Short mmCIF file of N, CA, C and O in Angstrom, two decimals:
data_model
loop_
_atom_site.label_atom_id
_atom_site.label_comp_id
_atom_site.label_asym_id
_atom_site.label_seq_id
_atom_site.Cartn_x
_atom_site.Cartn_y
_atom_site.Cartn_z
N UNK A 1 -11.19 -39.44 16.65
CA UNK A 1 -10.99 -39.75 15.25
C UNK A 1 -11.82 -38.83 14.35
O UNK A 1 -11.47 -38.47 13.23
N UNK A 2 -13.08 -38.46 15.02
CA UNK A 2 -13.99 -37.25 14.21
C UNK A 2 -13.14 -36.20 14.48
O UNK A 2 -12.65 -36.26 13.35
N UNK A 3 -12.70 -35.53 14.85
CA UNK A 3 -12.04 -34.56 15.14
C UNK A 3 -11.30 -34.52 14.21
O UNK A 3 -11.41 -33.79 13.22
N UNK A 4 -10.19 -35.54 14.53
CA UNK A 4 -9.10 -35.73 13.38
C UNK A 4 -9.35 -35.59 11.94
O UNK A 4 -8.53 -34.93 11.30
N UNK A 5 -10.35 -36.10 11.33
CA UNK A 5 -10.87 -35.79 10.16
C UNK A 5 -11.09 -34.85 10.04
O UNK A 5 -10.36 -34.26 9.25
N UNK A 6 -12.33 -33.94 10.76
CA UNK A 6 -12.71 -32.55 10.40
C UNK A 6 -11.53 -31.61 9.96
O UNK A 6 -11.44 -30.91 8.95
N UNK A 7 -10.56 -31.81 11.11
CA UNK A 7 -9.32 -30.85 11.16
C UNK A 7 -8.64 -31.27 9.95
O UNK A 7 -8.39 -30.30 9.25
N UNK A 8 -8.35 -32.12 9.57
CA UNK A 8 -7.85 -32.78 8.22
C UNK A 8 -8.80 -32.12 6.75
O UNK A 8 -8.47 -31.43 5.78
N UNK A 9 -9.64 -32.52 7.06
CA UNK A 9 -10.77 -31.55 6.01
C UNK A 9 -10.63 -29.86 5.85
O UNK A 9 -10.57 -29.15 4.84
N UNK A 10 -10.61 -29.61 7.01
CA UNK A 10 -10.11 -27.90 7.38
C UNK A 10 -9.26 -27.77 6.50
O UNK A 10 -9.50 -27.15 5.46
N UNK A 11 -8.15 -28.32 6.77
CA UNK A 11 -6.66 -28.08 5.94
C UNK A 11 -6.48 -27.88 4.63
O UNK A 11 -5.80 -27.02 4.07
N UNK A 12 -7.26 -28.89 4.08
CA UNK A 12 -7.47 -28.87 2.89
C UNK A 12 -7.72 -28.03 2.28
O UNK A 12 -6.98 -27.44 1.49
N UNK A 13 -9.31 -27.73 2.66
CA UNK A 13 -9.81 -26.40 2.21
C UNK A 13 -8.95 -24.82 2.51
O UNK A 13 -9.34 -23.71 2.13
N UNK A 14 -7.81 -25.11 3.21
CA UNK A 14 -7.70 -23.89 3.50
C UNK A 14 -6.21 -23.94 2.86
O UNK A 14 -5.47 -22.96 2.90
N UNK A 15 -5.85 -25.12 2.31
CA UNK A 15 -4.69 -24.92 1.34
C UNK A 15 -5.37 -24.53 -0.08
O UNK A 15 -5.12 -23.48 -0.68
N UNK A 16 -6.47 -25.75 -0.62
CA UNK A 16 -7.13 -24.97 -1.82
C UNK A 16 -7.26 -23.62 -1.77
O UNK A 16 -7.30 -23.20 -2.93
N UNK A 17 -7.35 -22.60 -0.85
CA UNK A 17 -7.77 -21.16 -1.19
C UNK A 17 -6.38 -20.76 -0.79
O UNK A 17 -5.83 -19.99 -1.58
N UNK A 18 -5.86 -21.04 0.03
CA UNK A 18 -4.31 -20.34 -0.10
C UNK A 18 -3.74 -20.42 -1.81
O UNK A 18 -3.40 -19.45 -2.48
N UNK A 19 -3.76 -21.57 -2.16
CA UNK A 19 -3.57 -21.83 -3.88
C UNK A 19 -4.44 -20.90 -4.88
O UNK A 19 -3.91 -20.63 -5.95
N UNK A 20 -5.50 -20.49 -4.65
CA UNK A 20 -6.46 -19.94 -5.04
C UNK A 20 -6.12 -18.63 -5.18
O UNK A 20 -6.25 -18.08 -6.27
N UNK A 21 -5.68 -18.04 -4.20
CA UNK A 21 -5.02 -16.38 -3.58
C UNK A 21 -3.71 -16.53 -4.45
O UNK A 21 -3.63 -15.82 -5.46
N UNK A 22 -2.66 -17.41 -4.14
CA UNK A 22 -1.82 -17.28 -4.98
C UNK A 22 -1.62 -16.84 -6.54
O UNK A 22 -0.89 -16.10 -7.20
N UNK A 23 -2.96 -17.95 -6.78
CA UNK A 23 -3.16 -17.87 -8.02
C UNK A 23 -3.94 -16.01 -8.67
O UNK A 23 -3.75 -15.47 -9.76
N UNK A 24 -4.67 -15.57 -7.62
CA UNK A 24 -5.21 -14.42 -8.15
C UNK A 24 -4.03 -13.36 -8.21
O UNK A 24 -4.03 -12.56 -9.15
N UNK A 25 -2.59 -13.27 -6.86
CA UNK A 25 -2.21 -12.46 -7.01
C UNK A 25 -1.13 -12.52 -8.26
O UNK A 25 -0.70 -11.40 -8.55
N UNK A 26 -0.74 -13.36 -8.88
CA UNK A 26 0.26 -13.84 -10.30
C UNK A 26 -0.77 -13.22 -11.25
O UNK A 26 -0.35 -12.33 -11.99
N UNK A 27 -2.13 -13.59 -11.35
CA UNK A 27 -2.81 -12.84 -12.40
C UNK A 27 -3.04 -11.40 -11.88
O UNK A 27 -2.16 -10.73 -12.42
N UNK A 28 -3.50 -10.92 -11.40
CA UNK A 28 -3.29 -9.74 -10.97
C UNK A 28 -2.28 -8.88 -11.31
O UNK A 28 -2.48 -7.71 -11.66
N UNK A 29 -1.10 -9.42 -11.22
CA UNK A 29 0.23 -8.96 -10.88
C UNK A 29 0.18 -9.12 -12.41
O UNK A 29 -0.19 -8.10 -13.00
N UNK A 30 0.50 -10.21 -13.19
CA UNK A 30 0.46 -9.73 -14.66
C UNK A 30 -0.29 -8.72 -14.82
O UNK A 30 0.37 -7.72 -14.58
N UNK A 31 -1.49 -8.44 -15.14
CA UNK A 31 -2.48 -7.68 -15.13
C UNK A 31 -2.23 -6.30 -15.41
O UNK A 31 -2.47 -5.64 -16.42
N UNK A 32 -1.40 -5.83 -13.73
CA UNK A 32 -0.79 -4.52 -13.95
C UNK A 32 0.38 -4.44 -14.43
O UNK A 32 1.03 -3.40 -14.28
N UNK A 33 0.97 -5.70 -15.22
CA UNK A 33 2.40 -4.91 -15.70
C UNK A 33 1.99 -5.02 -17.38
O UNK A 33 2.55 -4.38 -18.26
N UNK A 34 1.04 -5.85 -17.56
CA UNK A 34 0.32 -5.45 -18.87
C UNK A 34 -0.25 -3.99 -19.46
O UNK A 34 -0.19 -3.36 -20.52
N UNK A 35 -1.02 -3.80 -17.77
CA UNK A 35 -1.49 -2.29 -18.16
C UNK A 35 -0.75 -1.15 -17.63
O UNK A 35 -1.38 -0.11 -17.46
N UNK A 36 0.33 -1.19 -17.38
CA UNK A 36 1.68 -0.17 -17.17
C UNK A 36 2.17 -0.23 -18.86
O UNK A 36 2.25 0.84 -19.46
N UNK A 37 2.42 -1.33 -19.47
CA UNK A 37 2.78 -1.62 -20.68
C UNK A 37 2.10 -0.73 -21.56
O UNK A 37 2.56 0.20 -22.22
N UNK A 38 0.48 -1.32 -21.44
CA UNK A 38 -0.15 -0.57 -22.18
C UNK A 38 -0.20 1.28 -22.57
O UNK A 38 -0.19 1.84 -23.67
N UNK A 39 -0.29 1.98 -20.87
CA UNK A 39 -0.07 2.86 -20.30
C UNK A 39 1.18 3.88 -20.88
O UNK A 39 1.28 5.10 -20.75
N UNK A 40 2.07 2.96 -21.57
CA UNK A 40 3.47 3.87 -22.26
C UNK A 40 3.02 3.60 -24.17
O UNK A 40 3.11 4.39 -25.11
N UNK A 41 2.62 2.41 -24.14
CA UNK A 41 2.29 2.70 -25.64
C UNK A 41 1.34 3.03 -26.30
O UNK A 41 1.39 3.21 -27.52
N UNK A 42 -0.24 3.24 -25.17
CA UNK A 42 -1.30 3.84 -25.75
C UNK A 42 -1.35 5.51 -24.74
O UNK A 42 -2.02 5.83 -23.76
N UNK A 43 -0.17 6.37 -25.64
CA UNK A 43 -0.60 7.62 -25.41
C UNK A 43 -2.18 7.91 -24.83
O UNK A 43 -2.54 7.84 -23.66
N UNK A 44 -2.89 8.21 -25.81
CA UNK A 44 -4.24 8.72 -25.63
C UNK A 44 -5.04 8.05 -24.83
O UNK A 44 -6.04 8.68 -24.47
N UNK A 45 -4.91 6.82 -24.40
CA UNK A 45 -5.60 6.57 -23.29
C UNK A 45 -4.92 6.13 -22.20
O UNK A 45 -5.53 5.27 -21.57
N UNK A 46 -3.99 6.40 -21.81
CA UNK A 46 -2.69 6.34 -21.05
C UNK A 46 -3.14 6.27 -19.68
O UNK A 46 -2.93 5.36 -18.88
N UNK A 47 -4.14 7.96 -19.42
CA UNK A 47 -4.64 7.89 -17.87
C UNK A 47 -5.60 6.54 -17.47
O UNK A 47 -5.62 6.11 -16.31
N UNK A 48 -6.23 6.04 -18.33
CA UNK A 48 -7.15 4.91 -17.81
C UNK A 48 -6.21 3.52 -17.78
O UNK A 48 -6.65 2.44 -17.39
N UNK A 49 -5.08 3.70 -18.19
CA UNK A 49 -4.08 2.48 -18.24
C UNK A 49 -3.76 2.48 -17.06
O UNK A 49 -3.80 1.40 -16.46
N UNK A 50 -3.41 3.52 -16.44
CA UNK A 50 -2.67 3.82 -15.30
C UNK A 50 -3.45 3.48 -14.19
O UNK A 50 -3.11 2.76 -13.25
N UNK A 51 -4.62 4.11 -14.38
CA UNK A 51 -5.83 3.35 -13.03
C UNK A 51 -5.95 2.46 -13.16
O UNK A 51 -6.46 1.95 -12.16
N UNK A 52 -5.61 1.22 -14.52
CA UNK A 52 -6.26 0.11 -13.98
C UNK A 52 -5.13 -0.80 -13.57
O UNK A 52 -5.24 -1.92 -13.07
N UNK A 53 -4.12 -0.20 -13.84
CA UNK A 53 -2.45 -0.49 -13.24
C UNK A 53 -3.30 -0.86 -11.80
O UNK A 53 -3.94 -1.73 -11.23
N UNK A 54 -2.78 0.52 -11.69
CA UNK A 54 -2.77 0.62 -10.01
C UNK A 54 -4.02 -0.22 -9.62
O UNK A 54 -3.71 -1.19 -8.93
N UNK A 55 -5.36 -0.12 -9.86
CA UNK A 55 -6.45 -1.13 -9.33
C UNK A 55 -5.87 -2.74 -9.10
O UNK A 55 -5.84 -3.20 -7.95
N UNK A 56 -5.39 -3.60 -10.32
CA UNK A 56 -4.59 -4.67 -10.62
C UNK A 56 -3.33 -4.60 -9.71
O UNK A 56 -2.97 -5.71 -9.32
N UNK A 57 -2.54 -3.49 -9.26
CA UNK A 57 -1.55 -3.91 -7.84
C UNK A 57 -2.38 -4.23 -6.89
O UNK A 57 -2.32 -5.28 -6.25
N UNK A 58 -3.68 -2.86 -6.66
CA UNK A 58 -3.93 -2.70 -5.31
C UNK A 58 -4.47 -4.97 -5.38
O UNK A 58 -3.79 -5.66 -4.61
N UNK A 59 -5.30 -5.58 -6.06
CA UNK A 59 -6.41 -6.42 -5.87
C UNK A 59 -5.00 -7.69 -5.84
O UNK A 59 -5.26 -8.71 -5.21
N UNK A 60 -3.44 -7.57 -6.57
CA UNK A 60 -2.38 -8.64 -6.28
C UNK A 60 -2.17 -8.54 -4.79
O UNK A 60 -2.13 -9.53 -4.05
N UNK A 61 -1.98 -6.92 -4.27
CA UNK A 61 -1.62 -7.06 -2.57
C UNK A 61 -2.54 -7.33 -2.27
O UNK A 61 -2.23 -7.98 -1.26
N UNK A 62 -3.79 -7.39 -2.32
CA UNK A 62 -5.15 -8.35 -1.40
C UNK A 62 -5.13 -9.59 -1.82
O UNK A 62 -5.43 -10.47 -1.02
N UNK A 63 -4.73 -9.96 -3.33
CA UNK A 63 -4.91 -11.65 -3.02
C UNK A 63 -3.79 -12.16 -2.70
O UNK A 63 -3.95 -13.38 -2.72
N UNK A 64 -2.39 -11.83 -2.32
CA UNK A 64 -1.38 -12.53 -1.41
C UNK A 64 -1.66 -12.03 0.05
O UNK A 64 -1.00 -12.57 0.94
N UNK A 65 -2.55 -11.08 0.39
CA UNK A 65 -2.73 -11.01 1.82
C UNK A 65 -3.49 -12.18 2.39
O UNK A 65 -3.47 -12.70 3.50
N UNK A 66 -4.07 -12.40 1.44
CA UNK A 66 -5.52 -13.47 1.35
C UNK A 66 -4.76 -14.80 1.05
O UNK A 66 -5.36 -15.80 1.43
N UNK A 67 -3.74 -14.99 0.54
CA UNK A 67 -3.08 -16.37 0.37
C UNK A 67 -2.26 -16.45 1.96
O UNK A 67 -2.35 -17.42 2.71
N UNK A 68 -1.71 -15.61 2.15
CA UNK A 68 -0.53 -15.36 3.65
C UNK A 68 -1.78 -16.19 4.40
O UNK A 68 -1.83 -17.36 4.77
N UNK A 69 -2.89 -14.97 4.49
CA UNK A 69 -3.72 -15.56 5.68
C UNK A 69 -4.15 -17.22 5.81
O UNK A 69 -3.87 -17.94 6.77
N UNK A 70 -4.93 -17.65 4.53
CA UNK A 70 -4.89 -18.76 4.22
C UNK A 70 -3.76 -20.01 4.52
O UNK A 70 -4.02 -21.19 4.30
N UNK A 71 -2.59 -19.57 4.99
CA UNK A 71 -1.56 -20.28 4.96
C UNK A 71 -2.03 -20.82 6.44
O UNK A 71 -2.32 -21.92 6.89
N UNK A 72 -1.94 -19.33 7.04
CA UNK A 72 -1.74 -19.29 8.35
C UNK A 72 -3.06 -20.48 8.81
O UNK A 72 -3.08 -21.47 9.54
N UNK A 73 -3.84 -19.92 8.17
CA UNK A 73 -5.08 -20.99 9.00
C UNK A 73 -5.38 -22.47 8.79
O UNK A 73 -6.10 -23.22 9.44
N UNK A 74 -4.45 -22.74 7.45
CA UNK A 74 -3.89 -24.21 7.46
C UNK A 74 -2.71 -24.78 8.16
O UNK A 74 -2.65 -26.01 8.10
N UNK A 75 -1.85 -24.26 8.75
CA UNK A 75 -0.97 -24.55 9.64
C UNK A 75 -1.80 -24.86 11.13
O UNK A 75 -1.56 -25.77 11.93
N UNK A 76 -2.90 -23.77 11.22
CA UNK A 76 -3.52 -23.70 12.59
C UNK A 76 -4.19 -25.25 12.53
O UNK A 76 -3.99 -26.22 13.26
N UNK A 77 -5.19 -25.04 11.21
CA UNK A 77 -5.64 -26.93 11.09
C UNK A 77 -4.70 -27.80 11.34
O UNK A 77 -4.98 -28.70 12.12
N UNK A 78 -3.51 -27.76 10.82
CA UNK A 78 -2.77 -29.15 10.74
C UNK A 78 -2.64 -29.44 12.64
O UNK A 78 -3.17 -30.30 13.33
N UNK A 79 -1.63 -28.19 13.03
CA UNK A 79 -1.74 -28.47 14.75
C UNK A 79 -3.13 -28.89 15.44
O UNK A 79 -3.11 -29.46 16.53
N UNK A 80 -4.22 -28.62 14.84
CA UNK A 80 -5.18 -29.24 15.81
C UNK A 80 -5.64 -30.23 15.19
O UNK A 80 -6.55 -30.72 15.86
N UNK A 81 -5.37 -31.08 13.72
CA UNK A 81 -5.62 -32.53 13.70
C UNK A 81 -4.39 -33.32 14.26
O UNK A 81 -4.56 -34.54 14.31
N UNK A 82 -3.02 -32.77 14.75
CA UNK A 82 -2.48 -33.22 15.34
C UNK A 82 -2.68 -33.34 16.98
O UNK A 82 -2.27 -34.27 17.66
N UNK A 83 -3.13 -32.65 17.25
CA UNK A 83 -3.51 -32.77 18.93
C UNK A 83 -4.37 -33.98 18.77
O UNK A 83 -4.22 -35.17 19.07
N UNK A 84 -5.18 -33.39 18.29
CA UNK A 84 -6.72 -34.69 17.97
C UNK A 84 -6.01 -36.00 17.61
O UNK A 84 -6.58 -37.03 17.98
N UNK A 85 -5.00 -36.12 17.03
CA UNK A 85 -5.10 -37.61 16.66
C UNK A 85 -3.52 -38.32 17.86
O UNK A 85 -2.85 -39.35 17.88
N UNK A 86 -3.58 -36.89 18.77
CA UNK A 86 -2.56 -37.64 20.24
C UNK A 86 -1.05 -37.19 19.63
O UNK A 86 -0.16 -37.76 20.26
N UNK A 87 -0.66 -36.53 18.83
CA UNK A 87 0.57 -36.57 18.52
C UNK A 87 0.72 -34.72 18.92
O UNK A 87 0.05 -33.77 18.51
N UNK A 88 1.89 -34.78 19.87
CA UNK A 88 2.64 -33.37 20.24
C UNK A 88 3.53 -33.13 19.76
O UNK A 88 4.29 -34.03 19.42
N UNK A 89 3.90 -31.50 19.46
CA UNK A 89 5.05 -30.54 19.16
C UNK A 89 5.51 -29.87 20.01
O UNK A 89 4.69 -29.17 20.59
N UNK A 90 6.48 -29.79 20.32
CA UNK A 90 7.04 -29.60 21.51
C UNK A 90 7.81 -28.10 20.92
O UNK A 90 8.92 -28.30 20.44
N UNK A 91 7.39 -26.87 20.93
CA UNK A 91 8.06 -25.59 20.17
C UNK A 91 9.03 -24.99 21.58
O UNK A 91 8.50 -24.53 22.59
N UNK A 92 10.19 -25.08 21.44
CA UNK A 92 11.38 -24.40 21.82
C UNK A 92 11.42 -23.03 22.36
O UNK A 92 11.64 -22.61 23.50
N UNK A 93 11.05 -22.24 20.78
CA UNK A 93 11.50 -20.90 20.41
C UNK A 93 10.19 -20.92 20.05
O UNK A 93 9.67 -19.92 19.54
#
């Protein structure tokens, strides 16, 4: 039953930061289409629009890599508060 909890607790936490990642890569991802935006209508500082474009993609593909992963390691919790609390999945495929 301790088990079961911990692993239950796991989950949690590891959906909050999957949500968390999600959430950085949507801001992010605005971010750089703000500063692509910016990038066409502020001529004169255009080149620093553009780097911070691209910085703001590169940090959206790390926080959905970081949400993916997060997923993954709440799925891994849920199967082992399920072992722990006696209940099997029987995977096919």
């Amino acid at each position: 039953s301790d088990d079961y909890e911990k692993y239950k607790e796991e989950e949690k936490q590891h959906k909050h930061k999957e949500h968390l990642g999600k959430m950085g890569a949507v801001a992010a991802g605005a971010f750089a289409l703000y500063e692509k935006h910016e990038a066409k209508k502020d001529a004169e500082h255009g080149h620093r629009h553009k780097i911070e474009e691209e910085i703001a993609a590169a940090v959206a593909v790390g926080s959905g890599g970081y949400a993916f992963h997060e997923h993954h390691e709440k799925k891994e919790a849920k199967e082992e508060a399920e072992e722990a609390s006696g209940k099997h999945h029987h995977h096919l495929f």
